[in-house]
Short mmCIF file of C-alpha atoms and ligand atoms in Angstrom, two decimals:
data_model
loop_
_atom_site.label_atom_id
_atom_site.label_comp_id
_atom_site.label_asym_id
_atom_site.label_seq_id
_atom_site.Cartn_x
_atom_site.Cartn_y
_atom_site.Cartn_z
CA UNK A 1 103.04 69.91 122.31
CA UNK A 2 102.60 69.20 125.53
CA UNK A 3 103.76 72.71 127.19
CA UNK A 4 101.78 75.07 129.71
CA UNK A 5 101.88 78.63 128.36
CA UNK A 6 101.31 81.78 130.17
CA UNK A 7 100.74 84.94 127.67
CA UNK A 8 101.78 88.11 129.73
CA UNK A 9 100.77 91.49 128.50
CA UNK A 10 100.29 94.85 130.19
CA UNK A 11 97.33 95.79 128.13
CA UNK A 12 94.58 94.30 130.02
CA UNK A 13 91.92 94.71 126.83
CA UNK A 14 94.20 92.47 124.91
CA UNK A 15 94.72 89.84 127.99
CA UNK A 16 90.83 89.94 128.48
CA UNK A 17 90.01 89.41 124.51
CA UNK A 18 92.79 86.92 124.37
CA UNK A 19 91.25 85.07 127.70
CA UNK A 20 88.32 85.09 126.20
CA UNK A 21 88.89 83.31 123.40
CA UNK A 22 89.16 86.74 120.90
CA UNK A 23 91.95 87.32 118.27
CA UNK A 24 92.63 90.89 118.52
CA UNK A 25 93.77 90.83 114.93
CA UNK A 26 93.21 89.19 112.02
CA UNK A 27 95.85 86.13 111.33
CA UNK A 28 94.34 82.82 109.44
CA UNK A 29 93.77 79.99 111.55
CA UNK A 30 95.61 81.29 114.50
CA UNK A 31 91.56 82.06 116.42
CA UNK A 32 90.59 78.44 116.30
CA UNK A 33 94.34 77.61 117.73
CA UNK A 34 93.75 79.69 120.24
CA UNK A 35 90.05 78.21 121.16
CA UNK A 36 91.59 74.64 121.07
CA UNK A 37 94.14 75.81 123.64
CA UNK A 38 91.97 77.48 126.05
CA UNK A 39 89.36 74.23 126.29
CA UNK A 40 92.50 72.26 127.03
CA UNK A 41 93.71 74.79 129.50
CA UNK A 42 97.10 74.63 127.64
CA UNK A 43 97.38 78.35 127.63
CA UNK A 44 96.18 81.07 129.94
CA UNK A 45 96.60 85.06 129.70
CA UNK A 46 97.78 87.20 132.24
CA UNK A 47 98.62 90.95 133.30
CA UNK A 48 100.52 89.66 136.32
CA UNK A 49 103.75 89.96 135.61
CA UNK A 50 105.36 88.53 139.00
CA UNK A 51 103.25 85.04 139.12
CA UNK A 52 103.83 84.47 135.23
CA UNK A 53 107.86 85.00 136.10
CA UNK A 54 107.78 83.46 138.95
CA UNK A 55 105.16 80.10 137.54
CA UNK A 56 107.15 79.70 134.67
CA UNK A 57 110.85 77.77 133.80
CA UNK A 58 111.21 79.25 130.28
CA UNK A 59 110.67 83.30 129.51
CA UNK A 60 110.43 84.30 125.78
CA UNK A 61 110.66 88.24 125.58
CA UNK A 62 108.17 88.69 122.68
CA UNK A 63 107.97 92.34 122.74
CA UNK A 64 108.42 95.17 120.55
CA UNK A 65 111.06 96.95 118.87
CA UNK A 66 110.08 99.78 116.72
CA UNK A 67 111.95 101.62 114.67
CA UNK A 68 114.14 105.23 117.21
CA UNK A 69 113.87 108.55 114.67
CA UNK A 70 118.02 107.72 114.43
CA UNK A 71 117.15 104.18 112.67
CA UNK A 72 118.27 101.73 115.50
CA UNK A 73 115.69 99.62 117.45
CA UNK A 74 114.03 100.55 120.36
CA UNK A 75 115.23 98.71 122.87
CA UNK A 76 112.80 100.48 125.66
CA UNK A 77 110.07 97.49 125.67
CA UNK A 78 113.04 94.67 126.26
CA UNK A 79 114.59 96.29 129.11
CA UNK A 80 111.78 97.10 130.89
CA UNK A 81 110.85 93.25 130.73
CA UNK A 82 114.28 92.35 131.81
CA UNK A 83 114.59 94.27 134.53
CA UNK A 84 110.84 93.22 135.78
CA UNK A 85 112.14 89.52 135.40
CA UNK A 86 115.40 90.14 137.66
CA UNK A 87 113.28 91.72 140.37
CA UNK A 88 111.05 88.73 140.17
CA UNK A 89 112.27 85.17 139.13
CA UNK A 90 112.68 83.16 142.24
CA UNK A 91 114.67 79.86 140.50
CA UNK A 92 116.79 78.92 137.47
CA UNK A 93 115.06 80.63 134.37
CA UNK A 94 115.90 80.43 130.59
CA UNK A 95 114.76 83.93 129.06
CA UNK A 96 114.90 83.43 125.78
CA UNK A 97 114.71 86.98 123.44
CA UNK A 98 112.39 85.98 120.40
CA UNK A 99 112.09 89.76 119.69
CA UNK A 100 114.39 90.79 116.17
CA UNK A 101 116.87 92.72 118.43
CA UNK A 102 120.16 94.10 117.59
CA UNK A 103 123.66 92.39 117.89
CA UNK A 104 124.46 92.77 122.26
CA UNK A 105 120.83 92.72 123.11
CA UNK A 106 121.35 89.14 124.83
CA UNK A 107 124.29 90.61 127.12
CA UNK A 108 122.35 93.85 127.54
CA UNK A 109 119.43 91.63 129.05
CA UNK A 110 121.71 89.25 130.50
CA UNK A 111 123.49 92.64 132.85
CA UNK A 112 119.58 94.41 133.20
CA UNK A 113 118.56 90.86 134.71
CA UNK A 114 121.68 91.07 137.01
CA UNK A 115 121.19 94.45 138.13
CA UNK A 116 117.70 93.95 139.53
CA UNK A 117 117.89 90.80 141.30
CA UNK A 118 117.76 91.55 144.62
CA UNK A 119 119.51 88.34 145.13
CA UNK A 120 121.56 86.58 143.18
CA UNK A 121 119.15 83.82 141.26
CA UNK A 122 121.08 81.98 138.38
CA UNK A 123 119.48 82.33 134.58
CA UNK A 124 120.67 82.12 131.36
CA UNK A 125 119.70 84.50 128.30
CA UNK A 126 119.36 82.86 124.76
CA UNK A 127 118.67 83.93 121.32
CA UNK A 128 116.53 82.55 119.54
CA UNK A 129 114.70 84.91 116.70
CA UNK A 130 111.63 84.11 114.80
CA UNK A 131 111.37 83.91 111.07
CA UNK A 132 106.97 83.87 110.75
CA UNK A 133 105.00 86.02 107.89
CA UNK A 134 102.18 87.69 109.01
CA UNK A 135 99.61 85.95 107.07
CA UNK A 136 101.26 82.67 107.54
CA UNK A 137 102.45 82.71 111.02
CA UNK A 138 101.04 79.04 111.67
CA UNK A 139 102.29 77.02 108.78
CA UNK A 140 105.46 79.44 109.38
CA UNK A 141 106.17 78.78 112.87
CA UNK A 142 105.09 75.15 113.21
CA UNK A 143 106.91 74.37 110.10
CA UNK A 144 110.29 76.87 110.51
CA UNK A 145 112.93 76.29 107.98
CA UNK A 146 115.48 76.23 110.75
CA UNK A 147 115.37 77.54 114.45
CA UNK A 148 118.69 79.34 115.12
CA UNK A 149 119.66 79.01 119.12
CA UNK A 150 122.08 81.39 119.91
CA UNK A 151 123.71 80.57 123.74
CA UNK A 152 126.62 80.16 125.81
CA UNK A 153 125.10 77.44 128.38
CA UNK A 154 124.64 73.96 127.20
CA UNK A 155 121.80 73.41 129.99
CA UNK A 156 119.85 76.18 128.36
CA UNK A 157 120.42 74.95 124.79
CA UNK A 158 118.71 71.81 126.19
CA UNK A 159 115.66 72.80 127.25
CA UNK A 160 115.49 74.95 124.21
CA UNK A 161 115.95 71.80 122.23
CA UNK A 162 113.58 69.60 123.90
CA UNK A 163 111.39 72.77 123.61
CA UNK A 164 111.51 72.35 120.02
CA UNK A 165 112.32 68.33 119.95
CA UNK A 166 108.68 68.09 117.61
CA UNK A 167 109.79 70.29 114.96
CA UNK A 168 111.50 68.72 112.29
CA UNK A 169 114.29 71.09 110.84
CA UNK A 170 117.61 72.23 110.77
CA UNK A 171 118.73 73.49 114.27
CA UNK A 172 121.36 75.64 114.25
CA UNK A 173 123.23 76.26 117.34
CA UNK A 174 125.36 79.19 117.69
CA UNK A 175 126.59 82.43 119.83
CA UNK A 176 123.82 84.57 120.49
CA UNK A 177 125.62 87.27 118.48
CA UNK A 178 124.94 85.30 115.83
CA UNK A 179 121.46 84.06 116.27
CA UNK A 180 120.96 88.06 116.71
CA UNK A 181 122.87 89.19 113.40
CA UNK A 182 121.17 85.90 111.39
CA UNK A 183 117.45 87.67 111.77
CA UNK A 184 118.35 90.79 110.36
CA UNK A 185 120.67 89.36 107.66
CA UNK A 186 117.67 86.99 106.99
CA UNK A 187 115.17 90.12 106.60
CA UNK A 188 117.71 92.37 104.56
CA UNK A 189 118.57 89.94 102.22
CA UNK A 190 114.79 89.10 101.64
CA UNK A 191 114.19 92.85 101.45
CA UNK A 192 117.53 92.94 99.23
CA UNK A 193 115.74 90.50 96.55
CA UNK A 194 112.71 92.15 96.15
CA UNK A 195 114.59 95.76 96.05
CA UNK A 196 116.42 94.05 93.06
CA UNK A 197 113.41 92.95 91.27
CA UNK A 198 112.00 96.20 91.77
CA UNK A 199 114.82 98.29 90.30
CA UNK A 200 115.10 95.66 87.78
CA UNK A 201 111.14 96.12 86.74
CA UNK A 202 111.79 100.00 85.73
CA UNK A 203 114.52 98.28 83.27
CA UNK A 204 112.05 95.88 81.89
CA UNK A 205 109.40 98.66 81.89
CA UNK A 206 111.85 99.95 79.29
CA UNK A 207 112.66 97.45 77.53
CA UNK A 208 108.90 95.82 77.35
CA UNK A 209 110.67 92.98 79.14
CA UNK A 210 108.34 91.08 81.65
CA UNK A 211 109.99 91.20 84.87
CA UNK A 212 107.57 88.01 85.86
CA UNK A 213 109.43 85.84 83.60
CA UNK A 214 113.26 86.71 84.65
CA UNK A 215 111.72 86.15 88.27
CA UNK A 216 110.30 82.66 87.19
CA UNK A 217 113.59 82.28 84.64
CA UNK A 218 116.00 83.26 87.46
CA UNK A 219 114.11 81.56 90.08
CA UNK A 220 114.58 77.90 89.06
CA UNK A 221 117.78 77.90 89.50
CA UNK A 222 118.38 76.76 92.84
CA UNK A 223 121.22 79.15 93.72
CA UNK A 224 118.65 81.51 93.14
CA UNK A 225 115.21 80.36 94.47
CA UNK A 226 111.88 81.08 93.38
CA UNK A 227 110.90 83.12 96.35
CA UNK A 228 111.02 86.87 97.13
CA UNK A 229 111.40 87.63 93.55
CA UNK A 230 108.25 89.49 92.87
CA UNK A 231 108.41 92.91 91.89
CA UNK A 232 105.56 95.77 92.78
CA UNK A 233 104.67 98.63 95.05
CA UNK A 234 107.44 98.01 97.28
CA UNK A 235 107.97 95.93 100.45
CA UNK A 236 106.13 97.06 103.76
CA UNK A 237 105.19 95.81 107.47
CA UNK A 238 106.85 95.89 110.50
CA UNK A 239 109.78 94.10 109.84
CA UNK A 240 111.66 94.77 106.28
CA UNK A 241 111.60 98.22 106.67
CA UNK A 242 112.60 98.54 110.19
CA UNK A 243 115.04 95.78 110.24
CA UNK A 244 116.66 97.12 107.03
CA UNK A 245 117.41 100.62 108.95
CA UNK A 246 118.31 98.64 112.08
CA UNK A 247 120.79 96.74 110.64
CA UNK A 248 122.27 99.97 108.36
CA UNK A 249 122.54 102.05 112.00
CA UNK A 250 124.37 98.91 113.52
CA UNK A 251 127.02 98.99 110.57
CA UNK A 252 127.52 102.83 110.45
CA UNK A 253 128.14 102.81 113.84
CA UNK A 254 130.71 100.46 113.58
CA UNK A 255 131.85 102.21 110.63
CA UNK A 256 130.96 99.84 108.16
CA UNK A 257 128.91 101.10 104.51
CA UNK A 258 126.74 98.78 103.91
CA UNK A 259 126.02 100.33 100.88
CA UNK A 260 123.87 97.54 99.20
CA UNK A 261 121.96 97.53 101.20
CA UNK A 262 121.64 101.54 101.86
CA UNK A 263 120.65 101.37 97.78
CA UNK A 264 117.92 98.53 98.56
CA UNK A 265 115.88 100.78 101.16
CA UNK A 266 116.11 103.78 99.07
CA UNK A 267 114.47 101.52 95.60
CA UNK A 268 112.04 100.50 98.12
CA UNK A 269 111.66 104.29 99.30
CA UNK A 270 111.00 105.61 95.62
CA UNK A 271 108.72 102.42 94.25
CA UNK A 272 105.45 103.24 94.70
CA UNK A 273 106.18 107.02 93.78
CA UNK A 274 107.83 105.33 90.39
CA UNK A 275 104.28 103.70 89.42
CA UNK A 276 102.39 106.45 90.54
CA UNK A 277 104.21 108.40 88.02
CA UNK A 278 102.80 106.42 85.74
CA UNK A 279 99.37 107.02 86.54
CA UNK A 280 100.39 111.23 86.24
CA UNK A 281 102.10 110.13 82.79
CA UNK A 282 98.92 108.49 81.67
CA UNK A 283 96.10 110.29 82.99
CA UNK A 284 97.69 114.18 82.92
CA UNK A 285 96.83 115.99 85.45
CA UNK A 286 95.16 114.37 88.93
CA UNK A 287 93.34 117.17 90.35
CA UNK A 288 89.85 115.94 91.22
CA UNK A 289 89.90 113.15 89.47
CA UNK A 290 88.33 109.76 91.22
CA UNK A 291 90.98 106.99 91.60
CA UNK A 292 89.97 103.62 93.57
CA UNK A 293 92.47 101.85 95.57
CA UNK A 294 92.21 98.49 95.97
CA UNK A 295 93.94 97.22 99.23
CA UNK A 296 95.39 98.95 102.20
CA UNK A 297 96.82 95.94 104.13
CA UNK A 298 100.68 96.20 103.45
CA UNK A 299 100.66 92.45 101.79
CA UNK A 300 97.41 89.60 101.44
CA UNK A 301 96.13 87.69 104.39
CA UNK A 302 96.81 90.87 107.40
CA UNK A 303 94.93 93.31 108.03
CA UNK A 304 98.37 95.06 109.55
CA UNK A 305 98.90 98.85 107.56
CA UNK A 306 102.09 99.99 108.96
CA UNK A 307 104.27 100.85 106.56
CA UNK A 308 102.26 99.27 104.07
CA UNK A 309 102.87 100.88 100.18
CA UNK A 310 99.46 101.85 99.93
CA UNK A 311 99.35 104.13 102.13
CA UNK A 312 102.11 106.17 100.31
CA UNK A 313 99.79 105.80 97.24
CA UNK A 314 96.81 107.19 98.85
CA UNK A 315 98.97 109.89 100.49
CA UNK A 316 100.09 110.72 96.88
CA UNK A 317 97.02 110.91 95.08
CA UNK A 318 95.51 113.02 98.61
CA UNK A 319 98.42 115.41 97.71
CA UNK A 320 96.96 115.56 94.27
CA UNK A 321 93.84 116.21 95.09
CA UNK A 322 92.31 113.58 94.06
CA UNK A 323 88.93 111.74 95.40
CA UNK A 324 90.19 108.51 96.48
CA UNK A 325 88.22 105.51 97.35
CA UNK A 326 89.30 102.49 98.97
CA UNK A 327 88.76 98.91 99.58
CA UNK A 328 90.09 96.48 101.26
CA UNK A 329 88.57 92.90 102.64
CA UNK A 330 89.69 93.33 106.41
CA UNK A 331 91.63 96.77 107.02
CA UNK A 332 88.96 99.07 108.35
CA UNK A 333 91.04 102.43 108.79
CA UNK A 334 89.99 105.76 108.92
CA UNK A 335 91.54 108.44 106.90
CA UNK A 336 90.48 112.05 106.22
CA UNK A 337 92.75 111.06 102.89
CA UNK A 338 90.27 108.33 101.43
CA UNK A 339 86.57 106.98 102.00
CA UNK A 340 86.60 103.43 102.49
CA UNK A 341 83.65 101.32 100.71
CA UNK A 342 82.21 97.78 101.43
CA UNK A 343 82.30 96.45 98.11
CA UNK A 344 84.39 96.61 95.37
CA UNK A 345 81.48 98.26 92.77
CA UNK A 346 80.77 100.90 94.79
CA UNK A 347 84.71 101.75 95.14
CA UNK A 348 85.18 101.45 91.42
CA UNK A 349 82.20 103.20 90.71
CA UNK A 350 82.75 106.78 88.90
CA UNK A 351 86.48 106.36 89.35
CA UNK A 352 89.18 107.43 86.57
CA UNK A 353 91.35 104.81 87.66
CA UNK A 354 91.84 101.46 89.72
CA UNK A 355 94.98 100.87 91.71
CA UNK A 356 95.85 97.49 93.03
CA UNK A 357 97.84 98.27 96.16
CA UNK A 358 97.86 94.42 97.63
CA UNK A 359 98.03 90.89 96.89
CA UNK A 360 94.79 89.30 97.91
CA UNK A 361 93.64 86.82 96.20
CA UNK A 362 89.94 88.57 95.96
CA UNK A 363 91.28 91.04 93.46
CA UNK A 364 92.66 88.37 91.54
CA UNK A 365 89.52 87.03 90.97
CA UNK A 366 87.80 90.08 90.12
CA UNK A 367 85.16 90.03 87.66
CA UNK A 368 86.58 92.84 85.20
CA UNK A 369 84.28 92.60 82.52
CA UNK A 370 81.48 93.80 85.30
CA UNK A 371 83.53 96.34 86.68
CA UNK A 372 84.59 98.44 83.44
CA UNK A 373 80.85 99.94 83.05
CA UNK A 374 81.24 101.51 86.50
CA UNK A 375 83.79 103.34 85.67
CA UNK A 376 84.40 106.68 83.98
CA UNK A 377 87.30 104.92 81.62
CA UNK A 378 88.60 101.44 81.71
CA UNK A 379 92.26 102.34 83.37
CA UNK A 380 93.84 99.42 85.81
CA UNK A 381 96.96 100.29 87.37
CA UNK A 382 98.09 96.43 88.51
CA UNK A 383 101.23 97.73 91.45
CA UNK A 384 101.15 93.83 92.29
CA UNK A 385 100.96 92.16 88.70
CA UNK A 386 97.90 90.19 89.70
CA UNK A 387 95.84 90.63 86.48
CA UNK A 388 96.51 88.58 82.97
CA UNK A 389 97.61 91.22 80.72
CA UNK A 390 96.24 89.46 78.37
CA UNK A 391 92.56 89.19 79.26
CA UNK A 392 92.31 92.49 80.90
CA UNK A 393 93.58 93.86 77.63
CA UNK A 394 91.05 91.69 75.26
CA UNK A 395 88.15 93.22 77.82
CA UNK A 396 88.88 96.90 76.94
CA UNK A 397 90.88 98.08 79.43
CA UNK A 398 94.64 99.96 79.61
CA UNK A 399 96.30 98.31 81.52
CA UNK A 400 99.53 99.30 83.52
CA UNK A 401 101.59 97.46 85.59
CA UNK A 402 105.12 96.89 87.17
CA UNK A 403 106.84 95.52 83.61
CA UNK A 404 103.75 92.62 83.20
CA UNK A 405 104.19 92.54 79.79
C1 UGA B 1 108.95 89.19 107.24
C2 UGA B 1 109.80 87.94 106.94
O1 UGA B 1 109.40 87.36 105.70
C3 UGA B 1 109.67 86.91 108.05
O2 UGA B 1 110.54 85.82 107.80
C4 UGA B 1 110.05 87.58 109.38
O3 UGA B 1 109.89 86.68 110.48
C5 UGA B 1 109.16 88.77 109.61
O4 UGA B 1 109.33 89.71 108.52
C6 UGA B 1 109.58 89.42 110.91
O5 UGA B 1 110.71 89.89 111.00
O6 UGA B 1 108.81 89.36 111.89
P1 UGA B 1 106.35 89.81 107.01
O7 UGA B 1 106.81 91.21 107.20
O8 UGA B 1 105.22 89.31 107.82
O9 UGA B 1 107.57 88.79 107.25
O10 UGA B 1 105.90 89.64 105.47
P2 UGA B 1 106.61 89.19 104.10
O11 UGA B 1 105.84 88.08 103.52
O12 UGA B 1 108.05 88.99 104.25
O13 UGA B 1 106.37 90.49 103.19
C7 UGA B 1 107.00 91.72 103.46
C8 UGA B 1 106.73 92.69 102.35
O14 UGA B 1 107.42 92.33 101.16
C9 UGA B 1 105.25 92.80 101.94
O15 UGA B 1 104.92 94.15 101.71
C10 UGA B 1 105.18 92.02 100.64
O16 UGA B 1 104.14 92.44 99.79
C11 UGA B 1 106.54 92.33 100.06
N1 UGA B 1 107.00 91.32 99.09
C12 UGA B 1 107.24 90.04 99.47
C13 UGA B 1 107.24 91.71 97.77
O17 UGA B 1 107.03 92.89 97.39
N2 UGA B 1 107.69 90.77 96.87
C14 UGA B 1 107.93 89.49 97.24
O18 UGA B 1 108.36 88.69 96.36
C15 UGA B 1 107.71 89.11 98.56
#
C-alpha cells in the first residue's frame, strides 16, 4: 500500500533470514509476500533499534506477551521497547501497541515513553490489536473484519486511518481501554464457543447425538454463526490459552468471577484427557502398545506446537508407556516421548491405534483402505472429526471420535 516498513528485531538470525528473503516459519503465502516486498524495497529488516525509531513516523510494538506462572501477561518485552523508543525518537511518533496486552498497557507505555526521554519529544500511544489466525494471517489481516483504534488524540487516529484507508471494514474507534479489553473478549469468547461444543460433545457422546449437526443446526442461525463451533481435542496456540488466563487474572484482581469463563479453560484443560480415555476404555491396558499420532501442529496450516493438544496426547500415552509414533506434514520436533516418521505408512505401520491430533487437510484425504493392512487392528481415534463415519466404518475399521455419529 504504498508504506516503507522497517522490521526491527533483536535476534539478528531472524533479521538476517528475514533480509534475505527467508520465512523463519511456516505461514501460507506470507514467503512470496515477503520476496515481492524486498525487490520493491518496500520493506527492510533491521537490529538497529535507534535508526528504525528514529527513520520512522509510525511504531507498532509487535512483541511478545507470554503467559507469568501467576496467569497475567508478561509485560517485560513491551516495556523494554518503550523505554528504548523514549530514549530514542527524535520527532512526533505514533506507537501504536498491536501486541494482545492487558487493559492499562497503553498508559503504562505512554508513562515508560515519558520517563526515558531525555527531552521532552511529543508522541501519542494507540491501541490497536490484531485479530489474524496463524494459518491465515494474510487473507486475515488484509481482509480484517474490523480494525478497533483505541486513542485519545484525533491526530493519531488519523494517520492510523489513512494507515488503513485501503481496507474496507468496519473501523471502530474507541478508548484504548477498550481496543485493549475488545482482543481478549474477542479470544475468550471464541475460546468460550468451542469450550461449549466441547463439553457439549461428551453429552452427545452419550446420547449417540452428533455434535457436528447441532454445530451446523445451531450455526445457521445468525445470532449464532457457523464459526468456532467445532468440537475436538481442545483449543491450543499462543493465544486462546494465554489470553483466556490473562483476562481471568485481570478480573480476579479486580475482584470480579468470571466464572464462565474459569469453567471454559478448565473443559479445555480436561479434553484431550476425556478422548484419551476412550482409547484406555477401548483398548484396556496401554502399556507397550504402538499408537500413531497423526499431527503435532496445535491446528492445520502452522507448524507452531505450543500449547498445541497433541502434545498432551503424546505426553499421555508416554506416561503409559506406550511406543508412540508421529507424523506431521511440517512440525519437525524432537521428543524423547515419540519418534517422528516421514510418511504416514511407516507411522501407522505396526501401530494398535491411530490418533488424529490436527486438522490438516492431508489426513482428510487419507487413503484408509491402504492403511488398515499396516496396522496391528483397524482402530481410528478421529480427536478432530475429520473422517466419514460412514466410510471408515464400511472399510473395517472402529472408529472413535468426539460424538461423530
Ligand atoms: C486466534 C484467534 O482466532 C485470532 O483472531 C487471534 O488474532 C489470534 O488467536 C491471536 O490472538 O493472535 P490462532 O490462535 O492463530 O488465532 O488460531 P485459531 O484458528 O483461533 O485456533 C485456535 C485453536 O482453537 C486451535 O487449536 C484450533 O484447532 C481450535 N479450534 C478452532 C477448535 O477446536 N474448534 C474450532 O471450531 C475452531
Amino acid at each position: 500500500m504504498g508504506h516503507k516498513v522497517t522490521g526491527l528485531d533483536l535476534d539478528e538470525r531472524k533479521v538476517n533470514s528475514l533480509q534475505s528473503g527467508k520465512l523463519h516459519f511456516y505461514e501460507p503465502g506470507l514467503n512470496d509476500l515477503l520476496l515481492k516486498h524486498l525487490n520493491l524495497e518496500n520493506i527492510t529488516f533491521t537490529t538497529d533499534t535507534q535508526k528504525a525509531i528514529k527513520e520512522n513516523d509510525v511504531i507498532f510494538l509487535c512483541v511478545g506477551t507470554p503467559q507469568s506462572p501467576n496467569g497475567s501477561a508478561d509485560l517485560q518485552y513491551v516495556k523494554n521497547a518503550a523505554s528504548s523508543i523514549g530514549s530514542f525518537m527524535n520527532q512526533y511518533k505514533v506507537v501504536v501497541n498491536k501486541s494482545t496486552v492487558p487493559v492499562g498497557t497503553a498508559e503504562l507505555v505512554s508513562n515508560i515513553i515519558k520517563e526515558n526521554q531525555p527531552s521532552e519529544v511529543p508522541f501519542d500511544v494507540v491501541s490497536n490489536p490484531e485479530f489474524l489466525r496463524e494459518g491465515s494471517a494474510l487473507k486475515d489481516a488484509l481482509h480484517p473484519d474490523r480494525v478497533v483504534i483505541g486513542s485519545t488524540s484525533k491526530k493519531a487516529t488519523l494517520i492510523m486511518k489513512e494507515l488503513y484507508k485501503e481496507v474496507t471494514c468496519p473501523i471502530i474507534e474507541t478508548n484504548p481501554k477498550s481496543a485493549e479489553l475488545i482482543k481478549y473478549a474477542a479470544n475468550s469468547f471464541l475460546a468460550l464457543k468451542i469450550s461449549f461444543m466441547n463439553e457439549l460433545a461428551r453429552l452427545c457422546d452419550e446420547l449417540e447425538i452428533n455434535i457436528n449437526d447441532v454445530s451446523k443446526g445451531i450455526g445457521l442461525d445468525h445470532r449464532i454463526g457457523p464459526h468456532f463451533l467445532q468440537a475436538g481435542i481442545g483449543y491450543g496456540g499462543s493465544c486462546f490459552p494465554k489470553d483466556v488466563q490473562a483476562l481471568l487474572h485481570t478480573s480476579r484482581k479486580n475482584g470480579i468471577n468470571l466464572s464462565i469463563l474459569e469453567r471454559a479453560s478448565e473443559v479445555n484443560r480436561t479434553q484431550a484427557t476425556y478422548f484419551m480415555e476412550k482409547l484406555t476404555n477401548t483398548v484396556g491396558d496401554l502399556n507397550g502398545k504402538t499408537i500413531a499420532v497423526l499431527g503435532l501442529a496445535f491446528k492445520a496450516n502452522t507448524d507452531d506446537t505450543r500449547e498445541s493438544p497433541s502434545l498432551t496426547v503424546v505426553d499421555y500415552l508416554a506416561k503409559h508407556n506406550c511406543n508412540v509414533k508421529v507424523h506431521d506434514p511440517v512440525v519437525r520436533l524432537q521428543s524423547s516421548a515419540y519418534i517422528q516418521y516421514s510418511t504416514i505408512e511407516e507411522t501407522v505401520a505396526d501401530a494398535d491405534a491411530i490418533i488424529i491430533c490436527t486438522d490438516w487437510d492431508e489426513y482428510r484425504n487419507i487413503q484408509w483402505h491402504k492403511l488398515k493392512d499396516l496396522m496391528k487392528q483397524p482402530l481410528l481415534f478421529d480427536g478432530r472429526n475429520l473422517i466419514n463415519r460412514d466410510d471408515i466404518i464400511g472399510l473395517g475399521y472402529h472408529y472413535i471420535s468426539i460424538a461423530n455419529f
